[in-house]
mmCIF file of C-alpha atoms in Angstrom:
data_model
loop_
_atom_site.group_PDB
_atom_site.id
_atom_site.type_symbol
_atom_site.label_atom_id
_atom_site.label_comp_id
_atom_site.label_asym_id
_atom_site.label_seq_id
_atom_site.Cartn_x
_atom_site.Cartn_y
_atom_site.Cartn_z
ATOM 1 C CA MET A 1271 16.862 105.753 133.483
ATOM 2 C CA LYS A 1272 18.545 107.409 130.513
ATOM 3 C CA LYS A 1273 16.349 109.872 128.671
ATOM 4 C CA LYS A 1274 15.554 109.237 125.011
ATOM 5 C CA ILE A 1275 16.380 112.386 123.053
ATOM 6 C CA SER A 1276 15.605 112.904 119.388
ATOM 7 C CA ASP A 1277 18.632 112.897 117.091
ATOM 8 C CA ARG A 1278 16.792 115.245 114.742
ATOM 9 C CA PHE A 1279 15.840 117.751 117.473
ATOM 10 C CA PRO A 1280 18.492 117.401 120.230
ATOM 11 C CA VAL A 1281 19.032 119.415 123.409
ATOM 12 C CA ASP A 1282 20.592 122.468 121.766
ATOM 13 C CA TYR A 1283 17.976 122.730 119.020
ATOM 14 C CA GLY A 1284 15.431 124.819 120.915
ATOM 15 C CA ASP A 1285 14.211 126.108 124.260
ATOM 16 C CA PHE A 1286 10.929 124.176 124.445
ATOM 17 C CA VAL A 1287 10.748 120.456 125.146
ATOM 18 C CA LEU A 1288 8.016 118.106 123.977
ATOM 19 C CA LYS A 1289 7.696 114.471 124.983
ATOM 20 C CA SER A 1290 6.107 111.982 122.631
ATOM 21 C CA SER A 1291 3.696 109.292 123.802
ATOM 22 C CA ASP A 1292 6.486 106.720 123.541
ATOM 23 C CA GLY A 1293 8.912 108.765 125.656
ATOM 24 C CA MET A 1294 11.100 110.588 123.123
ATOM 25 C CA LEU A 1295 12.157 114.161 123.959
ATOM 26 C CA PHE A 1296 12.152 116.833 121.236
ATOM 27 C CA HIS A 1297 13.740 120.264 121.713
ATOM 28 C CA PHE A 1298 12.242 122.978 119.537
ATOM 29 C CA SER A 1299 12.021 126.754 119.383
ATOM 30 C CA ARG A 1300 9.191 128.147 121.475
ATOM 31 C CA ALA A 1301 8.983 131.203 119.206
ATOM 32 C CA ILE A 1302 8.623 129.094 116.044
ATOM 33 C CA LEU A 1303 5.961 126.942 117.676
ATOM 34 C CA ALA A 1304 4.017 130.080 118.584
ATOM 35 C CA TYR A 1305 4.438 131.517 115.079
ATOM 36 C CA MET A 1306 3.465 128.368 113.143
ATOM 37 C CA SER A 1307 0.799 126.922 115.459
ATOM 38 C CA ASP A 1308 -2.327 128.728 116.630
ATOM 39 C CA PHE A 1309 -2.646 126.102 119.346
ATOM 40 C CA PHE A 1310 0.761 126.811 120.870
ATOM 41 C CA ARG A 1311 0.403 130.548 120.400
ATOM 42 C CA GLY A 1312 -2.807 130.496 122.413
ATOM 43 C CA MET A 1313 -1.245 128.267 125.069
ATOM 44 C CA PHE A 1314 1.788 130.505 125.484
ATOM 45 C CA GLU A 1315 -0.336 133.665 125.682
ATOM 46 C CA LEU A 1316 -2.525 132.391 128.510
ATOM 47 C CA PRO A 1317 -1.886 134.474 131.657
ATOM 48 C CA SER A 1318 -2.041 131.342 133.786
ATOM 49 C CA SER A 1319 0.334 129.417 131.518
ATOM 50 C CA ASP A 1320 2.693 127.225 133.519
ATOM 51 C CA LYS A 1321 6.167 128.570 132.763
ATOM 52 C CA THR A 1322 7.816 125.357 133.910
ATOM 53 C CA GLN A 1323 5.953 123.289 131.337
ATOM 54 C CA GLY A 1324 8.059 122.609 128.292
ATOM 55 C CA THR A 1325 11.342 122.601 130.191
ATOM 56 C CA ALA A 1326 13.808 119.734 130.504
ATOM 57 C CA GLN A 1327 12.446 119.069 133.985
ATOM 58 C CA GLU A 1328 8.806 119.111 132.863
ATOM 59 C CA PRO A 1329 8.458 118.475 129.122
ATOM 60 C CA LEU A 1330 5.069 118.905 127.506
ATOM 61 C CA LEU A 1331 3.592 115.449 127.056
ATOM 62 C CA VAL A 1332 1.728 114.991 123.754
ATOM 63 C CA THR A 1333 -0.316 112.076 122.459
ATOM 64 C CA GLU A 1334 1.636 111.671 119.205
ATOM 65 C CA THR A 1335 4.331 109.027 118.754
ATOM 66 C CA ALA A 1336 7.952 110.025 118.161
ATOM 67 C CA VAL A 1337 7.695 109.283 114.417
ATOM 68 C CA VAL A 1338 4.607 111.456 113.999
ATOM 69 C CA LEU A 1339 5.895 114.298 116.184
ATOM 70 C CA GLU A 1340 9.186 114.388 114.325
ATOM 71 C CA GLY A 1341 7.340 114.488 111.006
ATOM 72 C CA LEU A 1342 5.184 117.388 112.197
ATOM 73 C CA LEU A 1343 8.127 119.384 113.552
ATOM 74 C CA GLU A 1344 10.053 118.898 110.308
ATOM 75 C CA GLN A 1345 7.169 120.520 108.446
ATOM 76 C CA ILE A 1346 7.484 123.724 110.478
ATOM 77 C CA ASP A 1347 11.233 123.741 111.058
ATOM 78 C CA PRO A 1348 12.830 126.575 109.002
ATOM 79 C CA LYS A 1349 16.094 124.618 108.866
ATOM 80 C CA THR A 1350 14.389 121.829 106.933
ATOM 81 C CA LEU A 1351 14.540 123.301 103.452
ATOM 82 C CA LYS A 1352 12.419 120.691 101.679
ATOM 83 C CA PRO A 1353 10.297 118.821 104.202
ATOM 84 C CA VAL A 1354 8.779 115.635 102.843
ATOM 85 C CA PHE A 1355 5.804 113.566 103.902
ATOM 86 C CA ASP A 1356 6.270 109.940 104.806
ATOM 87 C CA ASN A 1357 3.517 107.951 103.105
ATOM 88 C CA ASP A 1358 3.153 105.646 106.111
ATOM 89 C CA THR A 1359 2.566 108.412 108.663
ATOM 90 C CA ILE A 1360 0.960 111.131 106.570
ATOM 91 C CA ILE A 1361 -2.552 110.519 107.946
ATOM 92 C CA ASP A 1362 -1.339 110.905 111.538
ATOM 93 C CA ILE A 1363 0.798 113.949 110.726
ATOM 94 C CA LEU A 1364 -2.144 115.732 109.132
ATOM 95 C CA GLU A 1365 -4.343 114.843 112.089
ATOM 96 C CA ALA A 1366 -1.704 116.293 114.427
ATOM 97 C CA ALA A 1367 -1.551 119.407 112.230
ATOM 98 C CA ARG A 1368 -5.288 119.843 112.632
ATOM 99 C CA LYS A 1369 -5.060 119.324 116.390
ATOM 100 C CA TYR A 1370 -2.293 121.903 116.785
ATOM 101 C CA GLN A 1371 -3.710 124.198 114.076
ATOM 102 C CA VAL A 1372 -0.678 124.198 111.786
ATOM 103 C CA SER A 1373 -2.134 125.360 108.480
ATOM 104 C CA ILE A 1374 1.120 125.244 106.515
ATOM 105 C CA VAL A 1375 1.099 121.442 106.662
ATOM 106 C CA PHE A 1376 -2.181 121.330 104.757
ATOM 107 C CA ASP A 1377 -0.876 123.845 102.222
ATOM 108 C CA ARG A 1378 2.159 121.654 101.610
ATOM 109 C CA PHE A 1379 0.030 118.547 101.275
ATOM 110 C CA ARG A 1380 -2.114 120.236 98.624
ATOM 111 C CA GLN A 1381 1.056 121.283 96.788
ATOM 112 C CA LYS A 1382 2.367 117.714 96.988
ATOM 113 C CA ILE A 1383 -0.759 116.241 95.395
ATOM 114 C CA SER A 1384 -0.885 119.007 92.805
ATOM 115 C CA SER A 1385 2.719 118.317 91.777
ATOM 116 C CA GLU A 1386 2.046 114.575 91.535
ATOM 117 C CA ARG A 1387 -0.824 114.971 89.075
ATOM 118 C CA ASP A 1388 1.515 115.451 86.120
ATOM 119 C CA LEU A 1389 4.152 112.870 86.995
ATOM 120 C CA ARG A 1390 5.256 110.706 84.097
ATOM 121 C CA ASN A 1391 4.425 107.012 84.271
ATOM 122 C CA SER A 1392 7.980 106.111 85.321
ATOM 123 C CA SER A 1393 7.741 108.382 88.395
ATOM 124 C CA ARG A 1394 4.184 107.667 89.454
ATOM 125 C CA GLN A 1395 4.997 104.667 91.619
ATOM 126 C CA SER A 1396 6.566 106.892 94.282
ATOM 127 C CA GLY A 1397 3.729 109.422 94.312
ATOM 128 C CA LEU A 1398 1.110 109.097 97.045
ATOM 129 C CA LEU A 1399 -1.696 109.985 94.630
ATOM 130 C CA TYR A 1400 -0.847 107.008 92.423
ATOM 131 C CA SER A 1401 0.453 104.503 94.959
ATOM 132 C CA ARG A 1402 -2.234 105.077 97.631
ATOM 133 C CA PRO A 1403 -5.176 106.959 96.080
ATOM 134 C CA LEU A 1404 -7.614 105.697 98.710
ATOM 135 C CA VAL A 1405 -5.474 107.297 101.434
ATOM 136 C CA VAL A 1406 -5.544 110.586 99.537
ATOM 137 C CA LEU A 1407 -9.340 110.378 99.275
ATOM 138 C CA TYR A 1408 -9.589 109.596 102.999
ATOM 139 C CA ILE A 1409 -7.477 112.669 103.828
ATOM 140 C CA ALA A 1410 -9.539 114.852 101.495
ATOM 141 C CA LEU A 1411 -12.755 113.726 103.192
ATOM 142 C CA GLN A 1412 -11.352 114.136 106.707
ATOM 143 C CA HIS A 1413 -9.916 117.607 106.132
ATOM 144 C CA GLU A 1414 -12.349 119.064 103.601
ATOM 145 C CA MET A 1415 -10.055 119.293 100.583
ATOM 146 C CA PRO A 1416 -12.397 119.166 97.557
ATOM 147 C CA GLU A 1417 -9.731 119.624 94.880
ATOM 148 C CA VAL A 1418 -7.545 116.901 96.382
ATOM 149 C CA GLY A 1419 -10.600 114.662 96.667
ATOM 150 C CA ARG A 1420 -11.432 115.061 92.983
ATOM 151 C CA TRP A 1421 -7.896 114.124 91.950
ATOM 152 C CA ALA A 1422 -8.053 111.056 94.200
ATOM 153 C CA LEU A 1423 -11.406 109.986 92.746
ATOM 154 C CA ARG A 1424 -10.049 110.406 89.230
ATOM 155 C CA GLU A 1425 -7.222 108.011 90.039
ATOM 156 C CA LEU A 1426 -9.480 105.548 91.878
ATOM 157 C CA MET A 1427 -11.584 105.197 88.730
ATOM 158 C CA ARG A 1428 -8.656 103.780 86.770
ATOM 159 C CA CYS A 1429 -6.121 102.367 89.235
ATOM 160 C CA SER A 1430 -5.437 98.709 89.875
ATOM 161 C CA ALA A 1431 -8.091 97.073 92.067
ATOM 162 C CA LYS A 1432 -5.202 95.840 94.215
ATOM 163 C CA LEU A 1433 -4.562 99.381 95.472
ATOM 164 C CA ILE A 1434 -8.124 99.487 96.821
ATOM 165 C CA GLU A 1435 -8.327 95.935 98.145
ATOM 166 C CA GLU A 1436 -5.062 96.097 100.114
ATOM 167 C CA GLU A 1437 -5.642 99.521 101.700
ATOM 168 C CA ASP A 1438 -6.733 99.585 105.340
ATOM 169 C CA VAL A 1439 -8.167 103.094 105.726
ATOM 170 C CA GLU A 1440 -11.814 103.310 106.781
ATOM 171 C CA ILE A 1441 -13.863 104.966 104.058
ATOM 172 C CA ALA A 1442 -17.567 105.614 104.631
ATOM 173 C CA VAL A 1443 -19.841 103.038 102.993
ATOM 174 C CA LYS A 1444 -21.428 105.741 100.835
ATOM 175 C CA SER A 1445 -18.049 106.798 99.454
ATOM 176 C CA PHE A 1446 -16.900 103.230 98.867
ATOM 177 C CA LYS A 1447 -20.085 102.370 96.985
ATOM 178 C CA TYR A 1448 -19.602 105.437 94.819
ATOM 179 C CA ILE A 1449 -16.056 104.340 93.950
ATOM 180 C CA GLN A 1450 -17.319 100.887 93.001
ATOM 181 C CA ARG A 1451 -20.074 102.369 90.844
ATOM 182 C CA VAL A 1452 -17.854 104.750 88.879
ATOM 183 C CA ARG A 1453 -15.267 101.994 88.353
ATOM 184 C CA ARG A 1454 -18.005 99.749 86.991
ATOM 185 C CA GLU A 1455 -19.081 102.535 84.608
ATOM 186 C CA ARG A 1456 -15.469 102.919 83.446
ATOM 187 C CA ILE A 1457 -15.173 99.168 82.869
ATOM 188 C CA GLN A 1458 -18.381 99.195 80.839
ATOM 189 C CA TYR A 1459 -16.949 102.066 78.791
ATOM 190 C CA PHE A 1460 -13.968 99.913 77.809
ATOM 191 C CA GLN A 1461 -16.201 96.921 77.130
ATOM 192 C CA ARG A 1462 -17.786 98.929 74.311
ATOM 193 C CA TYR A 1463 -14.411 98.921 72.577
ATOM 194 C CA ILE A 1464 -13.969 95.210 73.198
ATOM 195 C CA ASP A 1465 -17.382 94.539 71.628
ATOM 196 C CA ILE A 1466 -16.294 96.465 68.540
ATOM 197 C CA LEU A 1467 -13.026 94.506 68.331
ATOM 198 C CA ALA A 1468 -14.990 91.267 68.570
ATOM 199 C CA LYS A 1469 -17.062 92.192 65.535
ATOM 200 C CA VAL A 1470 -14.578 93.818 63.165
ATOM 201 C CA SER A 1471 -13.269 91.779 60.261
ATOM 202 C CA ILE A 1472 -9.489 91.445 60.013
ATOM 203 C CA PRO A 1473 -8.110 90.118 56.705
ATOM 204 C CA HIS A 1474 -6.337 86.865 57.499
ATOM 205 C CA GLN A 1475 -2.737 86.412 56.370
ATOM 206 C CA ALA A 1476 -1.770 82.798 55.828
ATOM 207 C CA THR A 1477 0.969 80.985 53.965
ATOM 208 C CA ASN A 1478 -1.365 78.598 52.151
ATOM 209 C CA THR A 1479 -3.796 81.329 50.973
ATOM 210 C CA SER A 1480 -3.166 84.937 49.937
ATOM 211 C CA ARG A 1481 -5.542 86.895 52.205
ATOM 212 C CA SER A 1482 -8.610 85.091 53.415
ATOM 213 C CA PRO A 1483 -11.442 86.887 55.233
ATOM 214 C CA VAL A 1484 -11.957 83.786 57.365
ATOM 215 C CA PRO A 1485 -9.237 82.949 59.917
ATOM 216 C CA CYS A 1486 -8.329 79.366 60.680
ATOM 217 C CA THR A 1487 -9.566 77.757 63.881
ATOM 218 C CA GLU A 1488 -6.358 78.401 65.800
ATOM 219 C CA CYS A 1489 -6.179 82.076 64.773
ATOM 220 C CA ALA A 1490 -9.861 82.567 65.667
ATOM 221 C CA THR A 1491 -9.231 80.989 69.080
ATOM 222 C CA ALA A 1492 -6.185 83.203 69.659
ATOM 223 C CA ARG A 1493 -8.265 86.273 68.856
ATOM 224 C CA ALA A 1494 -11.015 85.230 71.279
ATOM 225 C CA GLU A 1495 -8.469 84.482 74.012
ATOM 226 C CA PHE A 1496 -6.883 87.894 73.537
ATOM 227 C CA LEU A 1497 -10.242 89.662 73.922
ATOM 228 C CA ILE A 1498 -10.994 87.670 77.064
ATOM 229 C CA GLN A 1499 -7.562 88.567 78.458
ATOM 230 C CA LEU A 1500 -8.173 92.234 77.618
ATOM 231 C CA ASP A 1501 -11.585 92.169 79.300
ATOM 232 C CA ARG A 1502 -10.187 90.566 82.470
ATOM 233 C CA ALA A 1503 -7.280 93.007 82.661
ATOM 234 C CA LEU A 1504 -9.630 95.992 82.331
ATOM 235 C CA GLU A 1505 -11.858 94.560 85.063
ATOM 236 C CA ARG A 1506 -8.874 94.907 87.386
ATOM 237 C CA GLU A 1507 -7.466 98.156 85.997
ATOM 238 C CA PRO A 1508 -9.804 100.102 83.695
ATOM 239 C CA SER A 1509 -7.232 102.508 82.302
ATOM 240 C CA LEU A 1510 -5.859 103.800 79.031
ATOM 241 C CA LYS A 1511 -2.470 102.412 80.050
ATOM 242 C CA THR A 1512 -3.836 98.876 80.422
ATOM 243 C CA PHE A 1513 -5.897 99.007 77.241
ATOM 244 C CA PHE A 1514 -3.086 100.206 74.979
ATOM 245 C CA ARG A 1515 -0.386 98.118 76.649
ATOM 246 C CA LEU A 1516 -2.245 94.957 75.720
ATOM 247 C CA CYS A 1517 -3.373 96.202 72.310
ATOM 248 C CA ASP A 1518 0.217 97.215 71.494
ATOM 249 C CA ALA A 1519 1.547 93.746 72.274
ATOM 250 C CA LYS A 1520 2.401 91.737 69.183
ATOM 251 C CA ASN A 1521 2.641 87.959 68.994
ATOM 252 C CA ALA A 1522 5.469 87.241 66.581
ATOM 253 C CA THR A 1523 4.906 83.486 66.690
ATOM 254 C CA PRO A 1524 3.159 82.369 63.474
ATOM 255 C CA CYS A 1525 0.073 80.209 63.621
ATOM 256 C CA THR A 1526 0.961 76.513 63.779
ATOM 257 C CA MET A 1527 -2.099 75.602 61.715
ATOM 258 C CA CYS A 1528 -1.992 78.032 58.778
ATOM 259 C CA GLY A 1529 1.456 79.557 59.204
ATOM 260 C CA GLY A 1530 0.007 83.070 59.119
ATOM 261 C CA LYS A 1531 0.877 86.041 61.310
ATOM 262 C CA ARG A 1532 -1.271 86.666 64.351
ATOM 263 C CA PRO A 1533 -3.833 89.456 63.789
ATOM 264 C CA HIS A 1534 -2.935 92.769 65.414
ATOM 265 C CA PHE A 1535 -5.880 95.104 65.919
ATOM 266 C CA LYS A 1536 -3.917 98.310 66.321
ATOM 267 C CA SER A 1537 -1.948 97.781 63.112
ATOM 268 C CA GLU A 1538 -5.084 96.949 61.148
ATOM 269 C CA PHE A 1539 -7.132 99.895 62.454
ATOM 270 C CA PRO A 1540 -4.739 102.776 63.267
ATOM 271 C CA THR A 1541 -7.338 105.516 62.725
ATOM 272 C CA MET A 1542 -9.866 103.830 64.999
ATOM 273 C CA PHE A 1543 -7.282 103.378 67.760
ATOM 274 C CA SER A 1544 -6.111 106.982 67.421
ATOM 275 C CA THR A 1545 -9.703 108.119 67.934
ATOM 276 C CA TRP A 1546 -10.088 105.830 70.923
ATOM 277 C CA PHE A 1547 -6.884 107.155 72.454
ATOM 278 C CA ILE A 1548 -8.211 110.720 72.307
ATOM 279 C CA GLU A 1549 -11.564 109.655 73.781
ATOM 280 C CA ILE A 1550 -10.038 107.706 76.667
ATOM 281 C CA GLU A 1551 -7.411 110.354 77.422
ATOM 282 C CA TYR A 1552 -10.106 113.011 77.621
ATOM 283 C CA LEU A 1553 -12.137 110.777 79.928
ATOM 284 C CA GLU A 1554 -9.190 110.116 82.221
ATOM 285 C CA HIS A 1555 -8.309 113.796 82.489
ATOM 286 C CA SER A 1556 -11.850 114.791 83.437
ATOM 287 C CA LYS A 1557 -12.285 115.421 87.150
ATOM 288 C CA PRO A 1558 -15.318 113.849 88.841
ATOM 289 C CA ALA A 1559 -17.955 115.768 90.756
ATOM 290 C CA TRP A 1560 -17.449 116.781 94.385
ATOM 291 C CA PRO A 1561 -18.750 116.270 97.004
ATOM 292 C CA ILE A 1562 -19.363 112.559 96.544
ATOM 293 C CA PRO A 1563 -23.065 112.189 95.653
#
């Protein structure tokens, strides 16, 4: 039967051969393995070490799949100038790094999350911290990374509920309950603003009256519907982005009953919204406590 050999690490790539759990052969430098991995260094230094193991005739069989093994080797390969983590295999690669005691992989993961913290909104979708914050928290808990864990918690407080509901990592019940509690507190924080918006008086602009303090029935209904929509959106994603995206939206269609323009909270109360922006931004940039209480 023809041997399956990695295209990334072919026969002439190194003098040590590893075989993945699904039968793929990887050729890698024995010296680099010993230098980057405490596990392999210890194995190679054993007096009773089998010198035939790791050869083409007797490759070292590992428990990792070909995808995971390739990802791990890329992290320690000096020819890979900018190794990247695949979001779908990152948990398994970090677990393999712990097994084989490859500390540089954890250093690079910390650097990855640190660099993602300041991504602009347009670039956040590709970042692991923003696209899969629950995975980042899981990794932080598994590998004792407090700083990474705090950044993940910060994002979990404000991210879309969909990112939590559709994730399949197993988080301890205690941690999951904590996430739910702090999200509820964040939602209640935003509901304070909604309560204020429900009570403020907005001068009503209509075509049949100059400026009436009392809106017509249709305008009053539109205002109530907007506040309900805002409340529901913040239940799903309690973030500054969600709050100001909806409050920035303007309905240019005039009222069919009075002909007036739809009320726009942000235009009517610019100072209040500027203050709220500062308050929410400060809240979102604050890092939560660690470890999880």
